[in-house]
């Protein structure tokens, strides 16, 4: 891919395909289209986006609705791109927003909430932003400088944005003001919201259960923690399924923990 600044150190692209109705949508980053869709049963090509940016490095595509129109958001090598999914105008770009991280490291998957996208990156960007999307473009609503994430995708829950990178951070969704931060995590990390409104944070070989602002609005509150999770960096995001937590480390160790409670 083209040099995105900071020097040529490209980890390639890693996106997961998105099943949407009868389509399988993939971020391919080709000169035929950044996004391409295939019939999910036959593999026959159905459409391609009019945007032809090289692929980014995020984990996947994010469905959202913009003024009643189904769309999908993707962070390419150069920017946020929002593409229409309605059949008459499928593949058309409705909004773009410049966002280019050094070393081709547009890593974090954007978070969609209502008409907004939460973007966050480290390196030369070093900030988190809320961007409002309309059918005629994108508008920055706020930017929080110095509180960001290099790897962990933002989580939006209960009017707040949560990040886990260097620190576990809670930000007001409407205003972008920092509500609280706590604990110490390194460059790896992931954050999920549980069904009962807590955070599961995995970073630096430590698995944490943390209160959200719903129950702890003023300060970081850690309910429990398990250390020694793996033998190396925990780059992959943690997964919760069927009463278990799955975690993986850089050495390839896959760990499964059973959740027990009253």
Protein backbone atom coordinates (compact mmCIF):
# COMPACT_ATOMS: atom_id res chain seq x y z
CA UNK A 1 0.00 0.00 0.00
CA UNK A 2 1.12 3.65 -0.38
CA UNK A 3 3.25 5.15 2.39
CA UNK A 4 0.85 6.70 4.92
CA UNK A 5 3.59 8.69 6.68
CA UNK A 6 6.06 7.98 9.45
CA UNK A 7 8.01 5.47 7.37
CA UNK A 8 7.16 2.31 5.53
CA UNK A 9 6.04 -0.21 8.14
CA UNK A 10 2.89 -1.84 6.83
CA UNK A 11 1.16 -4.70 8.66
CA UNK A 12 -1.27 -5.33 5.81
CA UNK A 13 -5.05 -5.35 6.11
CA UNK A 14 -7.13 -7.53 8.38
CA UNK A 15 -10.81 -6.81 7.86
CA UNK A 16 -13.56 -9.35 8.57
CA UNK A 17 -16.31 -9.74 5.92
CA UNK A 18 -19.81 -8.49 6.74
CA UNK A 19 -22.92 -10.54 5.94
CA UNK A 20 -25.71 -8.11 5.07
CA UNK A 21 -28.93 -9.61 3.77
CA UNK A 22 -28.00 -11.67 0.71
CA UNK A 23 -24.60 -10.01 0.36
CA UNK A 24 -21.14 -10.73 1.70
CA UNK A 25 -19.39 -7.33 1.82
CA UNK A 26 -15.59 -7.27 1.93
CA UNK A 27 -13.07 -4.45 2.23
CA UNK A 28 -10.71 -5.39 -0.60
CA UNK A 29 -9.13 -1.98 -1.26
CA UNK A 30 -8.79 -2.51 -5.01
CA UNK A 31 -8.97 -0.10 -7.94
CA UNK A 32 -12.37 -1.66 -8.70
CA UNK A 33 -13.70 -0.55 -5.31
CA UNK A 34 -12.65 -0.27 -1.70
CA UNK A 35 -15.68 -2.40 -0.84
CA UNK A 36 -16.99 -5.23 -2.97
CA UNK A 37 -20.11 -7.31 -2.40
CA UNK A 38 -20.77 -10.90 -3.44
CA UNK A 39 -23.79 -13.15 -3.38
CA UNK A 40 -23.28 -14.95 -0.08
CA UNK A 41 -24.40 -18.29 -1.53
CA UNK A 42 -22.70 -18.29 -4.93
CA UNK A 43 -19.76 -15.89 -4.59
CA UNK A 44 -20.83 -13.99 -7.70
CA UNK A 45 -19.83 -10.31 -7.64
CA UNK A 46 -22.84 -8.02 -7.11
CA UNK A 47 -21.52 -4.47 -6.69
CA UNK A 48 -18.45 -2.39 -5.89
CA UNK A 49 -18.16 0.94 -4.10
CA UNK A 50 -17.36 4.10 -6.05
CA UNK A 51 -14.61 4.77 -3.47
CA UNK A 52 -11.35 3.08 -4.51
CA UNK A 53 -9.12 3.84 -1.51
CA UNK A 54 -6.56 1.23 -0.42
CA UNK A 55 -7.81 -0.89 2.49
CA UNK A 56 -7.16 0.18 6.06
CA UNK A 57 -6.18 -2.07 8.96
CA UNK A 58 -9.39 -2.15 11.05
CA UNK A 59 -11.16 -5.31 12.15
CA UNK A 60 -14.32 -4.96 10.12
CA UNK A 61 -17.16 -2.96 8.59
CA UNK A 62 -19.77 -1.13 10.67
CA UNK A 63 -23.45 -0.98 9.61
CA UNK A 64 -25.33 2.23 10.43
CA UNK A 65 -28.47 4.09 9.36
CA UNK A 66 -28.10 7.64 8.01
CA UNK A 67 -31.32 9.65 7.69
CA UNK A 68 -33.25 6.41 7.23
CA UNK A 69 -30.84 5.01 4.62
CA UNK A 70 -28.91 1.80 5.40
CA UNK A 71 -25.17 2.41 5.14
CA UNK A 72 -21.85 0.87 6.10
CA UNK A 73 -18.80 2.65 7.51
CA UNK A 74 -15.18 1.69 6.92
CA UNK A 75 -11.84 3.30 7.77
CA UNK A 76 -9.63 2.97 4.71
CA UNK A 77 -5.92 3.69 4.57
CA UNK A 78 -6.69 7.40 4.22
CA UNK A 79 -10.07 8.20 5.78
CA UNK A 80 -13.47 7.27 7.13
CA UNK A 81 -15.84 6.38 4.28
CA UNK A 82 -19.60 5.83 4.62
CA UNK A 83 -21.27 3.97 1.73
CA UNK A 84 -24.96 3.51 0.89
CA UNK A 85 -26.53 0.04 0.98
CA UNK A 86 -29.97 0.82 -0.48
CA UNK A 87 -30.33 -1.13 -3.72
CA UNK A 88 -30.99 1.80 -6.08
CA UNK A 89 -27.83 3.65 -5.00
CA UNK A 90 -25.75 0.91 -3.43
CA UNK A 91 -22.01 1.60 -3.34
CA UNK A 92 -22.33 5.39 -3.50
CA UNK A 93 -20.24 7.38 -1.01
CA UNK A 94 -22.33 9.65 1.20
CA UNK A 95 -19.60 10.94 3.53
CA UNK A 96 -15.84 10.95 3.99
CA UNK A 97 -13.63 12.24 6.79
CA UNK A 98 -9.82 12.40 6.60
CA UNK A 99 -8.13 10.05 9.06
CA UNK A 100 -4.67 8.77 8.15
CA UNK A 101 -2.48 7.22 10.82
CA UNK A 102 1.26 6.84 10.34
CA UNK A 103 2.60 3.38 9.38
CA UNK A 104 -0.76 2.52 7.73
CA UNK A 105 -2.07 1.89 11.25
CA UNK A 106 -5.73 2.86 10.98
CA UNK A 107 -6.29 -0.09 13.30
CA UNK A 108 -9.33 0.58 15.48
CA UNK A 109 -12.72 -0.40 14.11
CA UNK A 110 -15.00 2.66 14.27
CA UNK A 111 -18.02 2.57 16.59
CA UNK A 112 -21.43 3.63 15.25
CA UNK A 113 -24.02 5.17 17.58
CA UNK A 114 -27.10 6.76 16.04
CA UNK A 115 -25.97 9.22 13.37
CA UNK A 116 -22.40 9.35 14.69
CA UNK A 117 -19.11 7.51 14.33
CA UNK A 118 -16.44 7.38 17.04
CA UNK A 119 -12.89 7.38 15.64
CA UNK A 120 -9.70 6.91 17.63
CA UNK A 121 -6.01 6.43 16.78
CA UNK A 122 -2.61 6.88 18.34
CA UNK A 123 0.65 7.84 16.57
CA UNK A 124 0.38 11.18 14.72
CA UNK A 125 -3.37 11.52 15.43
CA UNK A 126 -3.39 10.91 19.20
CA UNK A 127 -7.05 11.73 19.75
CA UNK A 128 -10.62 10.43 19.80
CA UNK A 129 -13.36 12.14 17.79
CA UNK A 130 -17.09 11.96 17.34
CA UNK A 131 -18.15 12.59 13.74
CA UNK A 132 -21.79 13.17 12.78
CA UNK A 133 -22.80 11.62 9.44
CA UNK A 134 -25.48 12.92 7.07
CA UNK A 135 -26.31 12.06 3.47
CA UNK A 136 -24.34 15.14 2.42
CA UNK A 137 -21.17 14.71 4.44
CA UNK A 138 -19.46 14.44 7.83
CA UNK A 139 -19.12 16.99 10.64
CA UNK A 140 -16.78 16.88 13.63
CA UNK A 141 -18.77 17.15 16.89
CA UNK A 142 -15.84 17.01 19.32
CA UNK A 143 -12.25 15.90 19.65
CA UNK A 144 -10.52 14.69 22.79
CA UNK A 145 -6.76 15.10 22.38
CA UNK A 146 -4.40 12.81 24.26
CA UNK A 147 -7.05 10.23 25.13
CA UNK A 148 -7.13 7.67 22.37
CA UNK A 149 -6.57 4.06 21.50
CA UNK A 150 -4.03 2.47 19.22
CA UNK A 151 -5.66 -0.96 19.03
CA UNK A 152 -8.78 -1.25 21.21
CA UNK A 153 -11.95 -0.41 19.32
CA UNK A 154 -14.12 2.15 21.15
CA UNK A 155 -17.26 0.96 22.93
CA UNK A 156 -20.37 3.15 23.18
CA UNK A 157 -22.77 2.33 26.00
CA UNK A 158 -25.26 4.31 28.08
CA UNK A 159 -24.20 7.73 26.79
CA UNK A 160 -20.47 7.11 27.26
CA UNK A 161 -17.49 6.01 25.20
CA UNK A 162 -15.00 3.54 26.68
CA UNK A 163 -11.40 2.98 25.61
CA UNK A 164 -8.65 0.72 26.93
CA UNK A 165 -5.19 1.84 25.87
CA UNK A 166 -2.55 3.09 28.33
CA UNK A 167 -5.49 3.72 30.69
CA UNK A 168 -9.11 2.60 30.89
CA UNK A 169 -10.99 5.75 29.90
CA UNK A 170 -14.64 6.88 30.11
CA UNK A 171 -15.76 9.83 27.95
CA UNK A 172 -19.14 11.58 27.73
CA UNK A 173 -20.63 10.73 24.32
CA UNK A 174 -22.43 14.05 23.85
CA UNK A 175 -19.69 16.45 24.93
CA UNK A 176 -16.42 14.54 24.61
CA UNK A 177 -15.48 15.45 28.18
CA UNK A 178 -13.39 12.99 30.16
CA UNK A 179 -15.49 11.44 32.95
CA UNK A 180 -12.82 9.25 34.56
CA UNK A 181 -9.75 7.14 33.84
CA UNK A 182 -7.91 4.51 35.79
CA UNK A 183 -5.69 1.47 35.95
CA UNK A 184 -2.63 1.06 33.77
CA UNK A 185 -2.64 -0.90 30.54
CA UNK A 186 -0.05 -1.08 27.82
CA UNK A 187 -0.34 -0.79 24.05
CA UNK A 188 -2.40 -3.95 23.68
CA UNK A 189 -5.93 -4.22 24.97
CA UNK A 190 -9.60 -4.69 24.29
CA UNK A 191 -12.83 -3.68 26.00
CA UNK A 192 -16.34 -5.19 25.88
CA UNK A 193 -19.59 -4.27 27.61
CA UNK A 194 -21.41 -7.15 29.31
CA UNK A 195 -25.16 -7.71 29.30
CA UNK A 196 -25.41 -6.35 32.85
CA UNK A 197 -23.49 -3.15 32.07
CA UNK A 198 -19.93 -3.88 33.15
CA UNK A 199 -16.67 -3.73 31.22
CA UNK A 200 -14.44 -6.69 30.51
CA UNK A 201 -10.96 -5.35 29.80
CA UNK A 202 -8.05 -7.52 28.64
CA UNK A 203 -4.60 -5.96 28.39
CA UNK A 204 -1.02 -6.75 29.33
CA UNK A 205 -1.79 -10.29 30.56
CA UNK A 206 -4.46 -9.00 32.97
CA UNK A 207 -8.22 -9.57 32.70
CA UNK A 208 -10.33 -6.98 34.52
CA UNK A 209 -14.00 -6.56 35.38
CA UNK A 210 -14.78 -2.83 35.66
CA UNK A 211 -17.90 -0.82 36.50
CA UNK A 212 -19.31 1.42 33.77
CA UNK A 213 -20.38 5.01 34.48
CA UNK A 214 -23.90 3.67 34.97
CA UNK A 215 -22.91 2.45 38.45
CA UNK A 216 -19.68 4.40 38.94
CA UNK A 217 -20.09 7.85 37.34
CA UNK A 218 -17.26 9.62 39.15
CA UNK A 219 -14.31 7.24 39.25
CA UNK A 220 -12.73 4.11 37.82
CA UNK A 221 -13.91 1.11 39.87
CA UNK A 222 -12.32 -2.30 39.36
CA UNK A 223 -14.45 -5.17 40.66
CA UNK A 224 -12.02 -8.03 40.08
CA UNK A 225 -8.94 -8.98 38.12
CA UNK A 226 -7.05 -12.06 36.98
CA UNK A 227 -3.33 -11.75 36.23
CA UNK A 228 -1.04 -13.99 34.22
CA UNK A 229 -3.41 -14.31 31.27
CA UNK A 230 -1.08 -15.65 28.60
CA UNK A 231 2.67 -15.26 28.21
CA UNK A 232 2.85 -12.28 25.86
CA UNK A 233 0.92 -9.27 24.51
CA UNK A 234 -2.86 -9.74 24.21
CA UNK A 235 -3.33 -8.15 20.77
CA UNK A 236 -6.56 -9.98 19.77
CA UNK A 237 -9.77 -8.65 21.29
CA UNK A 238 -11.34 -10.70 24.06
CA UNK A 239 -14.50 -12.69 23.19
CA UNK A 240 -17.45 -13.48 25.45
CA UNK A 241 -19.73 -16.38 24.47
CA UNK A 242 -21.90 -18.98 26.24
CA UNK A 243 -20.73 -18.03 29.73
CA UNK A 244 -17.06 -18.13 28.82
CA UNK A 245 -14.30 -15.61 28.11
CA UNK A 246 -11.87 -16.46 25.32
CA UNK A 247 -8.49 -14.74 25.18
CA UNK A 248 -5.44 -15.14 22.99
CA UNK A 249 -1.88 -13.87 23.20
CA UNK A 250 0.90 -13.13 20.72
CA UNK A 251 2.51 -16.53 21.30
CA UNK A 252 -0.66 -18.24 20.06
CA UNK A 253 -1.96 -19.43 23.45
CA UNK A 254 -5.76 -19.64 23.44
CA UNK A 255 -7.30 -19.44 26.91
CA UNK A 256 -10.87 -20.11 28.00
CA UNK A 257 -12.27 -18.94 31.34
CA UNK A 258 -15.63 -19.96 32.74
CA UNK A 259 -17.80 -17.19 34.18
CA UNK A 260 -19.35 -18.09 37.51
CA UNK A 261 -21.71 -15.98 39.57
CA UNK A 262 -24.70 -16.15 41.84
